[in-house]
């Protein structure tokens, strides 16, 4: 396999690179990984995207590059969250069609309908409007699923739409205005501890989320790239529904792991809670794993959070923030 990895310096891309660095994880010795970032290619530009494909001639593409961000970035920049993802996806689909590359493209559980029954499964993707806080992003990613079907029926393009729940881990974006909840709270907790202040958690702390450790996602992406029958449609990547935790519980764990202490947390209820929950089932993934990786186990949240807190402590001066 000649794998092109876009967005290779990001949370997901860097986890896949790290996995590849360990030779034993390589799908085969002949497999090569070609990493691309926004500094070498503007994927919103058709010519530069095609030039990248001409250089790499990929048999497989893992499209990690995307305009992503937490609740508050989605509320602040809905146009870019929608438009830039549409532009990148359009160029990636067209170049994959031209080069006959097998493609993995990332959606997110926030794109499912907001008013729905739980747990959510893959068949419910288009059953109603998403949460208004990220509608532009959500429809841009729903459109990727629609185009995945379209390219399959018209050009037999082999593409897999993977739908992860909230991702976290090393090399995340810790920039306070744009970050997702876990990197934002870790960054704020470290600053609060150093300044002897309180950790300010936005909202009530009541919303519920399922969190996926980036190292787990990387392992699952390589398994899916090798073995998943893409005609089976999109697939949710998530620990089980009962792994769901409240934002308040996550904040308390982060306050403990950063040494700030749970007693130093305050909730700013003037800030938005966003979606209350987006509980997703992972039955499709579990049946895939039963066949292809029965010994796979998700990293427990406490273990992943502790490791991510330590990672940011040791990379505080160099990480994205
Ligand atoms: O991770 P997050 O930004 O995204 O926020 P969503 C999750 C929850 O954490 C919300 C609370 O209830 C926030 O109110 N929260 C508390 C904070 N403190 C903070 C903080 O300092 N920063 C942030 N960001 N949140 C996103 C979608 O929704 O999920 C994206 O908007 C994407 O498009 C992502 O899909 C995975 O889980 O609410």
Tab-separated table of C-alpha atoms and ligand atoms in Angstrom:
chain	number	residue	atom	x	y	z
A	1	UNK	CA	0.000	0.000	0.000
A	2	UNK	CA	1.115	3.566	-0.815
A	3	UNK	CA	-0.853	5.489	1.822
A	4	UNK	CA	-1.318	9.258	1.536
A	5	UNK	CA	-2.073	10.749	4.982
A	6	UNK	CA	-3.478	14.270	4.841
A	7	UNK	CA	-3.525	16.416	7.998
A	8	UNK	CA	-0.623	14.313	9.233
A	9	UNK	CA	0.468	16.781	11.967
A	10	UNK	CA	-2.948	16.958	13.621
A	11	UNK	CA	-4.437	14.974	16.508
A	12	UNK	CA	-5.527	12.025	14.380
A	13	UNK	CA	-2.784	12.252	11.726
A	14	UNK	CA	0.041	12.327	14.285
A	15	UNK	CA	-1.439	9.286	16.073
A	16	UNK	CA	-1.408	7.355	12.790
A	17	UNK	CA	2.192	8.459	12.122
A	18	UNK	CA	3.194	7.312	15.621
A	19	UNK	CA	1.579	3.938	15.000
A	20	UNK	CA	3.459	3.599	11.727
A	21	UNK	CA	6.739	4.496	13.405
A	22	UNK	CA	6.495	1.121	15.114
A	23	UNK	CA	7.345	-1.277	12.233
A	24	UNK	CA	5.250	-4.085	13.786
A	25	UNK	CA	2.090	-2.068	13.110
A	26	UNK	CA	2.774	-1.624	9.418
A	27	UNK	CA	0.115	-3.469	7.368
A	28	UNK	CA	3.034	-4.977	5.366
A	29	UNK	CA	6.729	-4.228	4.885
A	30	UNK	CA	6.013	-2.874	1.413
A	31	UNK	CA	3.525	-0.355	2.809
A	32	UNK	CA	4.714	3.256	2.719
A	33	UNK	CA	3.147	6.268	4.465
A	34	UNK	CA	3.304	9.646	2.694
A	35	UNK	CA	2.545	12.502	5.058
A	36	UNK	CA	1.083	15.813	3.952
A	37	UNK	CA	0.200	18.938	5.908
A	38	UNK	CA	-1.254	22.350	5.072
A	39	UNK	CA	2.297	23.684	4.794
A	40	UNK	CA	3.010	21.519	1.698
A	41	UNK	CA	-0.458	21.394	0.105
A	42	UNK	CA	-3.582	23.602	0.078
A	43	UNK	CA	-6.293	20.942	-0.204
A	44	UNK	CA	-8.877	23.673	-0.856
A	45	UNK	CA	-7.086	24.217	-4.170
A	46	UNK	CA	-7.816	21.646	-6.894
A	47	UNK	CA	-4.474	21.996	-8.714
A	48	UNK	CA	-2.324	21.674	-5.580
A	49	UNK	CA	-4.369	18.670	-4.421
A	50	UNK	CA	-3.923	16.955	-7.781
A	51	UNK	CA	-0.193	17.804	-7.754
A	52	UNK	CA	0.075	16.029	-4.369
A	53	UNK	CA	-1.619	12.927	-5.829
A	54	UNK	CA	0.655	13.055	-8.901
A	55	UNK	CA	3.700	13.095	-6.578
A	56	UNK	CA	2.490	10.292	-4.277
A	57	UNK	CA	0.388	8.113	-6.643
A	58	UNK	CA	-1.524	6.781	-3.594
A	59	UNK	CA	-3.300	3.410	-3.607
A	60	UNK	CA	-4.893	4.446	-0.316
A	61	UNK	CA	-5.782	7.836	1.209
A	62	UNK	CA	-6.477	8.622	4.872
A	63	UNK	CA	-8.015	12.096	4.741
A	64	UNK	CA	-7.468	13.461	8.267
A	65	UNK	CA	-7.177	17.087	7.138
A	66	UNK	CA	-10.276	19.120	8.005
A	67	UNK	CA	-11.379	22.424	9.465
A	68	UNK	CA	-12.376	21.272	12.963
A	69	UNK	CA	-12.911	22.846	16.339
A	70	UNK	CA	-14.959	22.791	19.491
A	71	UNK	CA	-18.421	24.158	20.203
A	72	UNK	CA	-17.324	27.805	20.464
A	73	UNK	CA	-15.270	27.774	17.212
A	74	UNK	CA	-18.260	26.269	15.387
A	75	UNK	CA	-20.478	29.032	16.760
A	76	UNK	CA	-17.903	31.718	15.859
A	77	UNK	CA	-16.872	30.534	12.340
A	78	UNK	CA	-19.733	28.472	10.812
A	79	UNK	CA	-18.898	29.612	7.240
A	80	UNK	CA	-15.300	28.349	7.301
A	81	UNK	CA	-16.344	25.166	9.156
A	82	UNK	CA	-18.755	24.370	6.318
A	83	UNK	CA	-17.071	25.812	3.240
A	84	UNK	CA	-13.460	24.708	3.753
A	85	UNK	CA	-14.449	21.120	4.501
A	86	UNK	CA	-16.630	21.030	1.366
A	87	UNK	CA	-13.751	22.356	-0.773
A	88	UNK	CA	-11.220	19.855	0.617
A	89	UNK	CA	-13.605	16.909	0.317
A	90	UNK	CA	-14.485	17.787	-3.286
A	91	UNK	CA	-10.805	17.869	-4.309
A	92	UNK	CA	-9.983	14.664	-2.421
A	93	UNK	CA	-12.910	12.717	-3.944
A	94	UNK	CA	-12.015	13.891	-7.469
A	95	UNK	CA	-8.315	12.997	-7.125
A	96	UNK	CA	-9.155	9.614	-5.548
A	97	UNK	CA	-11.468	8.939	-8.505
A	98	UNK	CA	-8.700	9.911	-10.966
A	99	UNK	CA	-6.083	7.757	-9.212
A	100	UNK	CA	-8.367	4.878	-8.166
A	101	UNK	CA	-7.359	5.343	-4.514
A	102	UNK	CA	-9.255	3.653	-1.638
A	103	UNK	CA	-10.304	6.505	0.672
A	104	UNK	CA	-11.045	6.915	4.373
A	105	UNK	CA	-12.841	10.171	5.200
A	106	UNK	CA	-13.779	11.434	8.677
A	107	UNK	CA	-17.228	12.568	9.782
A	108	UNK	CA	-18.198	13.071	13.480
A	109	UNK	CA	-21.099	12.041	15.745
A	110	UNK	CA	-22.053	15.724	16.092
A	111	UNK	CA	-23.510	15.506	12.568
A	112	UNK	CA	-26.330	13.161	13.585
A	113	UNK	CA	-29.828	14.581	14.169
A	114	UNK	CA	-30.122	16.532	17.429
A	115	UNK	CA	-33.684	15.422	18.194
A	116	UNK	CA	-33.453	11.633	17.983
A	117	UNK	CA	-33.688	8.446	19.991
A	118	UNK	CA	-30.597	6.994	21.667
A	119	UNK	CA	-28.267	5.363	21.174
A	120	UNK	CA	-27.702	6.727	17.671
A	121	UNK	CA	-26.709	4.295	14.901
A	122	UNK	CA	-25.391	4.747	11.361
A	123	UNK	CA	-28.835	4.421	9.712
A	124	UNK	CA	-30.056	7.586	11.460
A	125	UNK	CA	-27.541	9.980	9.835
A	126	UNK	CA	-29.995	11.940	7.686
A	127	UNK	CA	-33.105	11.604	9.886
A	128	UNK	CA	-33.372	15.256	10.866
A	129	UNK	CA	-31.463	18.507	11.414
A	130	UNK	CA	-28.214	18.476	13.443
A	131	UNK	CA	-27.692	20.641	16.527
A	132	UNK	CA	-27.745	24.327	15.487
A	133	UNK	CA	-24.377	24.976	17.190
A	134	UNK	CA	-22.539	23.095	14.400
A	135	UNK	CA	-25.036	22.877	11.519
A	136	UNK	CA	-22.681	24.144	8.768
A	137	UNK	CA	-19.953	21.667	9.734
A	138	UNK	CA	-22.494	18.876	10.147
A	139	UNK	CA	-24.066	19.316	6.704
A	140	UNK	CA	-20.612	19.564	5.048
A	141	UNK	CA	-19.755	16.182	6.571
A	142	UNK	CA	-23.197	14.653	5.787
A	143	UNK	CA	-22.549	15.719	2.187
A	144	UNK	CA	-19.290	13.717	2.235
A	145	UNK	CA	-21.357	10.617	3.048
A	146	UNK	CA	-23.774	11.423	0.220
A	147	UNK	CA	-20.881	11.907	-2.214
A	148	UNK	CA	-19.249	8.680	-1.031
A	149	UNK	CA	-22.384	6.871	-2.236
A	150	UNK	CA	-22.491	8.935	-5.448
A	151	UNK	CA	-18.851	8.215	-6.383
A	152	UNK	CA	-19.395	4.507	-5.654
A	153	UNK	CA	-22.439	4.196	-7.907
A	154	UNK	CA	-21.054	6.318	-10.759
A	155	UNK	CA	-17.279	5.601	-10.629
A	156	UNK	CA	-16.976	2.531	-8.308
A	157	UNK	CA	-14.859	4.664	-5.964
A	158	UNK	CA	-14.035	2.670	-2.807
A	159	UNK	CA	-14.488	5.098	0.119
A	160	UNK	CA	-15.206	4.565	3.815
A	161	UNK	CA	-16.926	7.205	5.958
A	162	UNK	CA	-15.800	6.783	9.565
A	163	UNK	CA	-17.773	8.585	12.306
A	164	UNK	CA	-15.708	9.045	15.511
A	165	UNK	CA	-17.085	10.401	18.779
A	166	UNK	CA	-15.207	13.245	20.564
A	167	UNK	CA	-11.509	12.599	20.055
A	168	UNK	CA	-8.657	13.549	22.394
A	169	UNK	CA	-4.976	12.782	22.904
A	170	UNK	CA	-1.406	14.064	22.382
A	171	UNK	CA	-0.744	16.673	19.672
A	172	UNK	CA	-4.258	18.104	19.937
A	173	UNK	CA	-5.071	21.793	19.398
A	174	UNK	CA	-4.952	23.359	22.903
A	175	UNK	CA	-5.735	26.892	21.683
A	176	UNK	CA	-8.367	28.085	24.178
A	177	UNK	CA	-10.852	29.703	21.767
A	178	UNK	CA	-10.815	26.891	19.164
A	179	UNK	CA	-10.129	23.775	21.226
A	180	UNK	CA	-12.466	20.932	22.039
A	181	UNK	CA	-13.409	20.482	25.679
A	182	UNK	CA	-10.612	18.118	26.863
A	183	UNK	CA	-7.616	20.079	25.455
A	184	UNK	CA	-9.255	23.359	26.534
A	185	UNK	CA	-9.764	22.181	30.125
A	186	UNK	CA	-6.259	20.658	30.369
A	187	UNK	CA	-4.723	23.931	29.157
A	188	UNK	CA	-6.887	26.000	31.526
A	189	UNK	CA	-6.160	23.686	34.481
A	190	UNK	CA	-2.383	23.941	33.970
A	191	UNK	CA	-2.626	27.762	33.736
A	192	UNK	CA	-4.876	27.896	36.850
A	193	UNK	CA	-2.487	25.732	38.859
A	194	UNK	CA	0.503	27.870	37.915
A	195	UNK	CA	-1.407	31.064	38.807
A	196	UNK	CA	-3.099	29.692	41.915
A	197	UNK	CA	-6.509	30.343	40.365
A	198	UNK	CA	-9.684	28.332	39.626
A	199	UNK	CA	-10.440	26.220	36.564
A	200	UNK	CA	-13.392	27.841	34.753
A	201	UNK	CA	-15.531	25.218	33.034
A	202	UNK	CA	-17.898	26.639	30.407
A	203	UNK	CA	-21.556	25.752	30.881
A	204	UNK	CA	-23.248	23.628	33.532
A	205	UNK	CA	-20.965	20.600	33.276
A	206	UNK	CA	-24.057	18.419	32.755
A	207	UNK	CA	-23.794	17.530	29.034
A	208	UNK	CA	-22.677	13.988	28.310
A	209	UNK	CA	-20.025	12.820	25.846
A	210	UNK	CA	-18.258	9.599	24.747
A	211	UNK	CA	-14.503	10.189	24.372
A	212	UNK	CA	-12.149	8.276	22.064
A	213	UNK	CA	-8.376	8.225	22.600
A	214	UNK	CA	-6.451	9.128	19.416
A	215	UNK	CA	-4.135	6.100	19.704
A	216	UNK	CA	-7.191	3.805	19.639
A	217	UNK	CA	-8.566	5.601	16.597
A	218	UNK	CA	-5.251	5.170	14.755
A	219	UNK	CA	-5.271	1.389	15.336
A	220	UNK	CA	-8.905	1.147	14.181
A	221	UNK	CA	-8.293	3.259	11.069
A	222	UNK	CA	-5.502	0.933	9.871
A	223	UNK	CA	-7.700	-2.128	10.517
A	224	UNK	CA	-10.593	-0.585	8.571
A	225	UNK	CA	-8.290	0.500	5.737
A	226	UNK	CA	-7.123	-3.103	5.393
A	227	UNK	CA	-10.305	-5.068	6.004
A	228	UNK	CA	-13.550	-3.019	5.970
A	229	UNK	CA	-15.999	-3.687	3.133
A	230	UNK	CA	-16.903	-0.088	2.264
A	231	UNK	CA	-20.163	-1.157	0.578
A	232	UNK	CA	-21.457	-1.667	4.132
A	233	UNK	CA	-21.660	2.134	4.462
A	234	UNK	CA	-20.539	4.539	7.187
A	235	UNK	CA	-19.287	3.194	10.533
A	236	UNK	CA	-19.320	4.815	13.992
A	237	UNK	CA	-15.976	4.646	15.860
A	238	UNK	CA	-16.689	4.830	19.565
A	239	UNK	CA	-16.367	3.092	22.882
A	240	UNK	CA	-19.701	1.682	24.069
A	241	UNK	CA	-22.638	3.959	25.031
A	242	UNK	CA	-22.099	3.272	28.744
A	243	UNK	CA	-18.660	4.927	28.527
A	244	UNK	CA	-20.507	8.273	28.348
A	245	UNK	CA	-19.397	10.810	30.987
A	246	UNK	CA	-20.472	14.293	32.019
A	247	UNK	CA	-18.319	17.333	31.257
A	248	UNK	CA	-18.229	17.953	35.013
A	249	UNK	CA	-16.745	14.483	35.656
A	250	UNK	CA	-14.136	15.060	32.939
A	251	UNK	CA	-13.224	18.426	34.504
A	252	UNK	CA	-12.819	16.780	37.928
A	253	UNK	CA	-10.491	14.101	36.486
A	254	UNK	CA	-8.411	16.767	34.704
A	255	UNK	CA	-8.214	18.874	37.878
A	256	UNK	CA	-6.925	15.789	39.713
A	257	UNK	CA	-4.398	14.702	37.030
A	258	UNK	CA	-2.962	18.232	36.687
A	259	UNK	CA	-2.642	18.561	40.471
A	260	UNK	CA	-5.042	21.524	40.594
A	261	UNK	CA	-7.533	19.659	42.782
A	262	UNK	CA	-11.278	19.144	42.281
A	263	UNK	CA	-12.070	21.858	44.834
A	264	UNK	CA	-10.674	24.478	42.437
A	265	UNK	CA	-13.351	24.140	39.732
A	266	UNK	CA	-16.124	26.654	38.973
A	267	UNK	CA	-18.849	26.362	36.302
A	268	UNK	CA	-19.630	29.442	34.174
A	269	UNK	CA	-23.269	28.811	33.347
A	270	UNK	CA	-23.378	31.976	31.223
A	271	UNK	CA	-21.554	29.944	28.574
A	272	UNK	CA	-23.324	27.513	26.185
A	273	UNK	CA	-23.678	23.786	26.916
A	274	UNK	CA	-24.167	23.034	23.226
A	275	UNK	CA	-25.716	19.640	22.520
A	276	UNK	CA	-26.905	17.837	25.677
A	277	UNK	CA	-25.749	14.426	24.437
A	278	UNK	CA	-25.033	12.422	21.244
A	279	UNK	CA	-24.940	8.891	22.615
A	280	UNK	CA	-23.763	6.566	19.829
A	281	UNK	CA	-23.882	2.782	19.646
A	282	UNK	CA	-20.874	0.899	18.286
A	283	UNK	CA	-22.440	-2.437	17.390
A	284	UNK	CA	-21.248	-2.255	13.761
A	285	UNK	CA	-17.671	-1.639	14.903
A	286	UNK	CA	-17.881	-4.414	17.516
A	287	UNK	CA	-18.929	-6.973	14.912
A	288	UNK	CA	-16.078	-5.814	12.638
A	289	UNK	CA	-13.605	-6.170	15.540
A	290	UNK	CA	-14.960	-9.593	16.486
A	291	UNK	CA	-13.817	-10.763	13.045
A	292	UNK	CA	-10.614	-8.781	12.556
A	293	UNK	CA	-9.244	-7.818	16.010
A	294	UNK	CA	-11.055	-9.687	18.800
A	295	UNK	CA	-8.392	-8.692	21.358
A	296	UNK	CA	-8.770	-4.933	20.704
A	297	UNK	CA	-9.734	-2.929	23.811
A	298	UNK	CA	-10.429	0.796	24.126
A	299	UNK	CA	-8.102	2.821	26.395
A	300	UNK	CA	-10.009	3.711	29.586
A	301	UNK	CA	-10.764	7.452	29.816
A	302	UNK	CA	-8.784	7.897	33.054
A	303	UNK	CA	-5.668	6.349	31.480
A	304	UNK	CA	-5.956	8.406	28.284
A	305	UNK	CA	-6.684	11.627	30.172
A	306	UNK	CA	-3.742	11.151	32.552
A	307	UNK	CA	-1.415	10.515	29.592
A	308	UNK	CA	-2.739	13.579	27.715
A	309	UNK	CA	-2.332	15.821	30.782
A	310	UNK	CA	1.272	14.605	31.171
A	311	UNK	CA	1.857	15.103	27.423
A	312	UNK	CA	0.747	18.735	27.594
A	313	UNK	CA	2.772	19.391	30.752
A	314	UNK	CA	5.905	18.135	28.971
A	315	UNK	CA	5.103	19.905	25.662
A	316	UNK	CA	3.634	23.100	27.131
A	317	UNK	CA	6.061	25.414	25.311
A	318	UNK	CA	5.884	23.672	21.920
A	319	UNK	CA	2.295	22.359	21.533
A	320	UNK	CA	-0.427	24.128	19.478
A	321	UNK	CA	-1.998	26.669	21.851
B	1	LIG	O1	-15.703	19.549	22.825
B	1	LIG	P1	-16.722	20.603	22.644
B	1	LIG	O2	-16.251	21.948	22.292
B	1	LIG	O3	-17.712	20.114	21.517
B	1	LIG	O4	-17.615	20.827	24.012
B	1	LIG	P2	-19.105	19.408	21.366
B	1	LIG	C1	-18.189	19.860	24.703
B	1	LIG	C2	-18.864	20.417	25.935
B	1	LIG	O5	-17.850	20.906	26.827
B	1	LIG	C3	-19.891	21.540	25.828
B	1	LIG	C4	-18.286	22.099	27.465
B	1	LIG	O6	-20.978	21.211	26.650
B	1	LIG	C5	-19.166	22.750	26.414
B	1	LIG	O7	-20.053	23.664	27.051
B	1	LIG	N1	-17.093	22.892	27.832
B	1	LIG	C6	-16.776	23.261	29.096
B	1	LIG	C7	-16.149	23.363	27.008
B	1	LIG	N2	-15.651	24.003	29.108
B	1	LIG	C8	-15.237	24.089	27.824
B	1	LIG	C9	-14.139	24.747	27.187
B	1	LIG	O8	-13.304	25.433	27.812
B	1	LIG	N3	-14.027	24.622	25.848
B	1	LIG	C10	-14.946	23.855	25.111
B	1	LIG	N4	-14.751	23.738	23.799
B	1	LIG	N5	-16.001	23.226	25.675
B	1	LIG	C11	-18.284	19.498	18.898
B	1	LIG	C12	-18.760	19.957	17.551
B	1	LIG	O9	-19.350	19.585	19.778
B	1	LIG	O10	-17.852	18.134	18.849
B	1	LIG	C13	-17.644	19.776	16.541
B	1	LIG	O11	-19.120	21.322	17.632
B	1	LIG	C14	-17.078	18.370	16.568
B	1	LIG	O12	-18.109	20.065	15.248
B	1	LIG	C15	-16.759	17.972	17.992
B	1	LIG	O13	-17.936	17.484	16.071
B	1	LIG	C16	-16.303	16.536	18.072
B	1	LIG	O14	-18.958	18.000	21.725
B	1	LIG	O15	-20.190	20.164	22.069
